[in-house]
Every structure is written in C-alpha cells, then in structure tokens.
Coordinates of C-alpha atoms in Angstrom, one line a residue:
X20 CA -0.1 -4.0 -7.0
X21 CA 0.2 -2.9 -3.2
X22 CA 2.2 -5.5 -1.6
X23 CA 1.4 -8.1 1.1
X24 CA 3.9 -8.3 3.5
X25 CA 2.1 -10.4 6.0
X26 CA -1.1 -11.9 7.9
X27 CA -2.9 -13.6 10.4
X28 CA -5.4 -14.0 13.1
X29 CA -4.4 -13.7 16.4
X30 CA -6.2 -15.7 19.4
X31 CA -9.4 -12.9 19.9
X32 CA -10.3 -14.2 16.2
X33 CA -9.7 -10.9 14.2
X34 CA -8.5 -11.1 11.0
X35 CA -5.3 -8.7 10.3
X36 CA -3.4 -7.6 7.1
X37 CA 0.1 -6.2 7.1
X38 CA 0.4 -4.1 4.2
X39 CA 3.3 -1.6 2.4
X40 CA 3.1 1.7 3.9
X41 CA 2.8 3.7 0.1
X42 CA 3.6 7.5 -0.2
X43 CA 1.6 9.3 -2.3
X44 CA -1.7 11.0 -3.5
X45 CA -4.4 8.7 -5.4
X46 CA -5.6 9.1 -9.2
X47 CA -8.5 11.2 -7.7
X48 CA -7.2 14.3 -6.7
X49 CA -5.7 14.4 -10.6
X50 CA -8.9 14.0 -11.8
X51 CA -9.7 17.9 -11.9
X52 CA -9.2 19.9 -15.6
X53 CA -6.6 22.5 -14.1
X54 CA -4.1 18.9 -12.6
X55 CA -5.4 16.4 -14.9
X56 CA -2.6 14.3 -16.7
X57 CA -0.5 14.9 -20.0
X58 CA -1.1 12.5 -22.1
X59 CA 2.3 11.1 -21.6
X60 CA 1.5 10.7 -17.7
X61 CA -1.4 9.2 -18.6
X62 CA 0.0 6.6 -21.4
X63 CA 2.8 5.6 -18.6
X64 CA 0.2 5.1 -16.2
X65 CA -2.0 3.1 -18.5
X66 CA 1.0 0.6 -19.6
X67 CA 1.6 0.1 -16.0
X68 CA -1.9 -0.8 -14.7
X69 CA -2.4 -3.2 -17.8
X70 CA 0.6 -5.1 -16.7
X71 CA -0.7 -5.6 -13.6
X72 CA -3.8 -6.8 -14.5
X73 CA -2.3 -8.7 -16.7
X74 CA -0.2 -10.5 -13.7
X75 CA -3.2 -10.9 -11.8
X76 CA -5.9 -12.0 -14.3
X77 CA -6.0 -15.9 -15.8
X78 CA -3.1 -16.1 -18.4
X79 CA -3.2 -19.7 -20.0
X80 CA 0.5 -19.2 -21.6
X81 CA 2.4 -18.4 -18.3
X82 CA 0.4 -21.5 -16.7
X83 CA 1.5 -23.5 -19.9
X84 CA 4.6 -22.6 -19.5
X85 CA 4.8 -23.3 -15.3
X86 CA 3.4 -26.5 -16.1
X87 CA 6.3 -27.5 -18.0
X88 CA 8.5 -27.6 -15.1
X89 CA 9.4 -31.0 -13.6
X90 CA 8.7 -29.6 -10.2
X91 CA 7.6 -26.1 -8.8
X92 CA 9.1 -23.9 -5.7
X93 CA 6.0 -23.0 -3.8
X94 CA 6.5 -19.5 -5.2
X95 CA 6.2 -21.2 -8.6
X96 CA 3.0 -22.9 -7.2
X97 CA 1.4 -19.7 -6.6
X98 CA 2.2 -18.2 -10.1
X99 CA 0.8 -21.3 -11.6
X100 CA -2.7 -21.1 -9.0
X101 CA -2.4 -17.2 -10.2
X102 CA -2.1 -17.7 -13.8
X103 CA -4.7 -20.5 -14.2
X104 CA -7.4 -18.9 -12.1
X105 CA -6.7 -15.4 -11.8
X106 CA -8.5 -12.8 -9.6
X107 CA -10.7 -9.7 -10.4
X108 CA -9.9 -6.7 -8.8
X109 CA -13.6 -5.2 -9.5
X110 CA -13.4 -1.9 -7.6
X111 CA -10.7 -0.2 -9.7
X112 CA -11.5 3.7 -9.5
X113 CA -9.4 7.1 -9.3
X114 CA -9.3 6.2 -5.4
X115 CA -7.6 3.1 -5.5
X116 CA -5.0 3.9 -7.7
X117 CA -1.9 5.6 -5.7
X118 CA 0.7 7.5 -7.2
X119 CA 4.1 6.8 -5.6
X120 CA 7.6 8.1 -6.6
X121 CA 9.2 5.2 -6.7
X122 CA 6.9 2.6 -7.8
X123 CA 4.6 4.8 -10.3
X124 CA 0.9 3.8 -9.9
X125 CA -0.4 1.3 -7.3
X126 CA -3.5 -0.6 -7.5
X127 CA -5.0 -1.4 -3.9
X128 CA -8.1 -2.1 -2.1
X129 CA -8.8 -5.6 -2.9
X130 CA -11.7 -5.9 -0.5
X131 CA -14.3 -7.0 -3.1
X132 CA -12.0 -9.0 -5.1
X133 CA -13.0 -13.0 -6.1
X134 CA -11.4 -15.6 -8.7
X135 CA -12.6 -15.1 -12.1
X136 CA -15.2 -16.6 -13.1
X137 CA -16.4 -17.2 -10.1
X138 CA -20.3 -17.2 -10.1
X139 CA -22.1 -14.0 -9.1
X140 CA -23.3 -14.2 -5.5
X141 CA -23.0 -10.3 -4.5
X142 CA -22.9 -7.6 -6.8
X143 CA -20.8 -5.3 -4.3
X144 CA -19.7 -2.1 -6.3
X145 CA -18.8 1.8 -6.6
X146 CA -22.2 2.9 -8.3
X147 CA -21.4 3.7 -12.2
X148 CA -18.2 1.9 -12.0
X149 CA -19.8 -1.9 -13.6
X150 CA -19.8 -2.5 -17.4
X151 CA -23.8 -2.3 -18.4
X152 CA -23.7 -6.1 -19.6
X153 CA -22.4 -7.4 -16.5
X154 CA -25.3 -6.2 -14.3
X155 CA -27.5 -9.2 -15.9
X156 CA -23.7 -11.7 -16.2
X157 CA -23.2 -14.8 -14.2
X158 CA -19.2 -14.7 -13.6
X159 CA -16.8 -12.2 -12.6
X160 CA -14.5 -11.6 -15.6
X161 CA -11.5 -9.7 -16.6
X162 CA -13.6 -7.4 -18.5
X163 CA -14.9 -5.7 -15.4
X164 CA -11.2 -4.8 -14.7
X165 CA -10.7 -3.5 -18.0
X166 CA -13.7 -1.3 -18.1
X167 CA -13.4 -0.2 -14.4
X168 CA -9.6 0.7 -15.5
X169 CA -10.9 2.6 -18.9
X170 CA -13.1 4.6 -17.2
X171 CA -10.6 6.0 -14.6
X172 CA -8.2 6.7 -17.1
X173 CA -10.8 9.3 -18.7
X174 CA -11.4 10.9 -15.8
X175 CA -7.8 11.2 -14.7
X176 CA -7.0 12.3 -18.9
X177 CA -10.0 14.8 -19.4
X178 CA -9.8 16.1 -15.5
X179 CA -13.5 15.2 -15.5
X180 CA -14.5 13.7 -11.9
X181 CA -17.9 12.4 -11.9
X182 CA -19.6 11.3 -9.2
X183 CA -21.9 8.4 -10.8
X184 CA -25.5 8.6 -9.1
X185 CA -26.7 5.2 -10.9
X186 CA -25.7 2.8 -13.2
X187 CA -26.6 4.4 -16.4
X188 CA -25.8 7.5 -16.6
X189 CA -25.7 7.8 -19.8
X190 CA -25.2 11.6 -20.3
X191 CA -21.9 12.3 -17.9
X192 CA -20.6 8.9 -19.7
X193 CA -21.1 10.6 -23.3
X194 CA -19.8 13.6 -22.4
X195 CA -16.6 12.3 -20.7
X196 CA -16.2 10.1 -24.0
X197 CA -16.6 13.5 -26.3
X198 CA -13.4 15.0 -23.7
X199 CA -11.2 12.1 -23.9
X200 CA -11.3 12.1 -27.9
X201 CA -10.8 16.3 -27.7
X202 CA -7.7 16.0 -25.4
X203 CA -5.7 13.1 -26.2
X204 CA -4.4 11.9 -29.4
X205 CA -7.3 10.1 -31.6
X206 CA -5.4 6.6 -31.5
X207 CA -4.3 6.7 -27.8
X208 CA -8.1 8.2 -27.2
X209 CA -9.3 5.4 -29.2
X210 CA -7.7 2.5 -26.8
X211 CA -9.3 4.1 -23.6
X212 CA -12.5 4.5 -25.0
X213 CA -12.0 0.8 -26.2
X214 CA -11.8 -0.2 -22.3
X215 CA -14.8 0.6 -21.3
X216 CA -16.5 0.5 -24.4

C-alpha cells in the first residue's frame, strides 16, 4: 500500500497529501500478450496484493487480539479502528497497481475509497471494473476488492487489456476467462477466476 507520509490544510483551505515518491511502471503496461507476466510473476504478485487487502479490510481476529491489551499505543489504536472497520479500496485496476524494485507491487489511488460497509451513497467506478451483484448492493464490501483484484490479475496473466465499455460485457469477460485457464496452471487459474467469479 503506497505510503502516507503526511497531511494537512494550509490557511487558503486546500486539502494536501504528501505521499512516497514510487519508481516504477503500473500493472497496465504488462497487460499486453508479448510483456504479460510468467506465472510466477504473477503468483508473487497475487500473494502480495492479498496481504494487503488483507491489512486493510475488517479482520475480527487481529481486533480480538488488540483488544486484549490492557492499553493501546495510538499506533495500536489505529490497527484496532483498521481491523474492526476496515476500508475498501474499490478502484483496484492494472493502473493502480505500481511495480517498484524494492517494494514489489503497490496499491494506490485511494480516492474512492470508504469504510466497509458503509451504505452506498455514490457508485463512483472504472466502468466494467464492479462485481454484477453489487450494482443492485447496499454496502461497500471486501468483495468488491477481491473481484476488482481478480480481474486485473487476468489481464496482467493472459496480456489481455480490455477496455470495458459497460458493465456487462459479457463476451471480453468470457474470453479473458477461457485465456487465463489456457495460460496458467489449472489450480492457480482456478483461484483467479474464483476472484472475480
């Protein structure tokens, strides 16, 4: 996850984040058959994007287990507020993935982002990138993450970069489904297509 390193609002009133400066090219420009990623690349980069969801989505056990301190550093606080409520990321796409040297894949662009399961007031998103049962859903879950995330990782696996002209489009899905299962391994194929299933 891109880091913070500060913020504020100065006294004209604008709003400013201070973020890591990251080196790299984004998820996109792999996302073409002749530079698309082994499936090595690909399973590193997968393991490495769960586990940031999974820091940034609700996790009941790490709360649990933050709650059963006697008291909490304000760093502690924040994991706890973290782990109970979570956030959704929503806008997760070959763009807004960076692929550094050091760090491996970085997820940024959390413009969109809200708590989960926080109610559905805007529906702001990259056309084709939203699961088809959410579209009619009241909360923001960690589902939308996990589809948005299996999606991507076809296009960056098969080298298949669609641009998605509306929600359902059903065809350019179905054929980057039959590509994933042709060129990765049928089990690690399998888990993808499980994402955004």
């Amino acid at each position: 996850i891109v880091k913070l390193i500060t913020h504020g609002q100065p006294d004209d009133g604008k709003a400013y984040l201070v973020m890591e400066h990251l080196e790299g090219s984004t998820l996109r420009d792999k996302c073409q058959r002749v530079l698309r990623l082994s499936p090595p690349e690909i399973k590193d980069i997968t393991l490495k994007l769960l586990d940031a969801l999974n820091y940034m989505h609700p996790n009941e056990a790490r709360a649990k287990k933050l709650r059963q301190n006697k008291e909490l550093s304000p760093t502690e606080y924040a994991e706890l507020e973290l782990a109970r409520h979570g956030k959704i990321h929503r806008d997760i796409k070959p763009e807004n993935i960076v692929l550094t040297a050091d760090r491996g894949p970085v997820l940024i662009d959390f413009n969109i982002s809200v708590s989960a399961n926080d109610p559905m007031m805007t529906v702001t998103h990259t056309p084709g990138y939203l699961p088809e049962d959410l579209i009619s859903g009241q909360q923001w879950t960690p589902d939308v993450d996990l589809y948005q995330l299996g999606l991507t990782l076809a296009q960056a696996a098969t080298g298949m970069s669609y641009e998605f002209l509306g929600e359902r489009d059903v065809e350019k899905l179905s054929d980057l489904r039959i590509q994933l299962q042709k060129d990765l391994p049928p089990t690690f194929a399998a888990g993808i297509l499980k994402l955004f299933a």
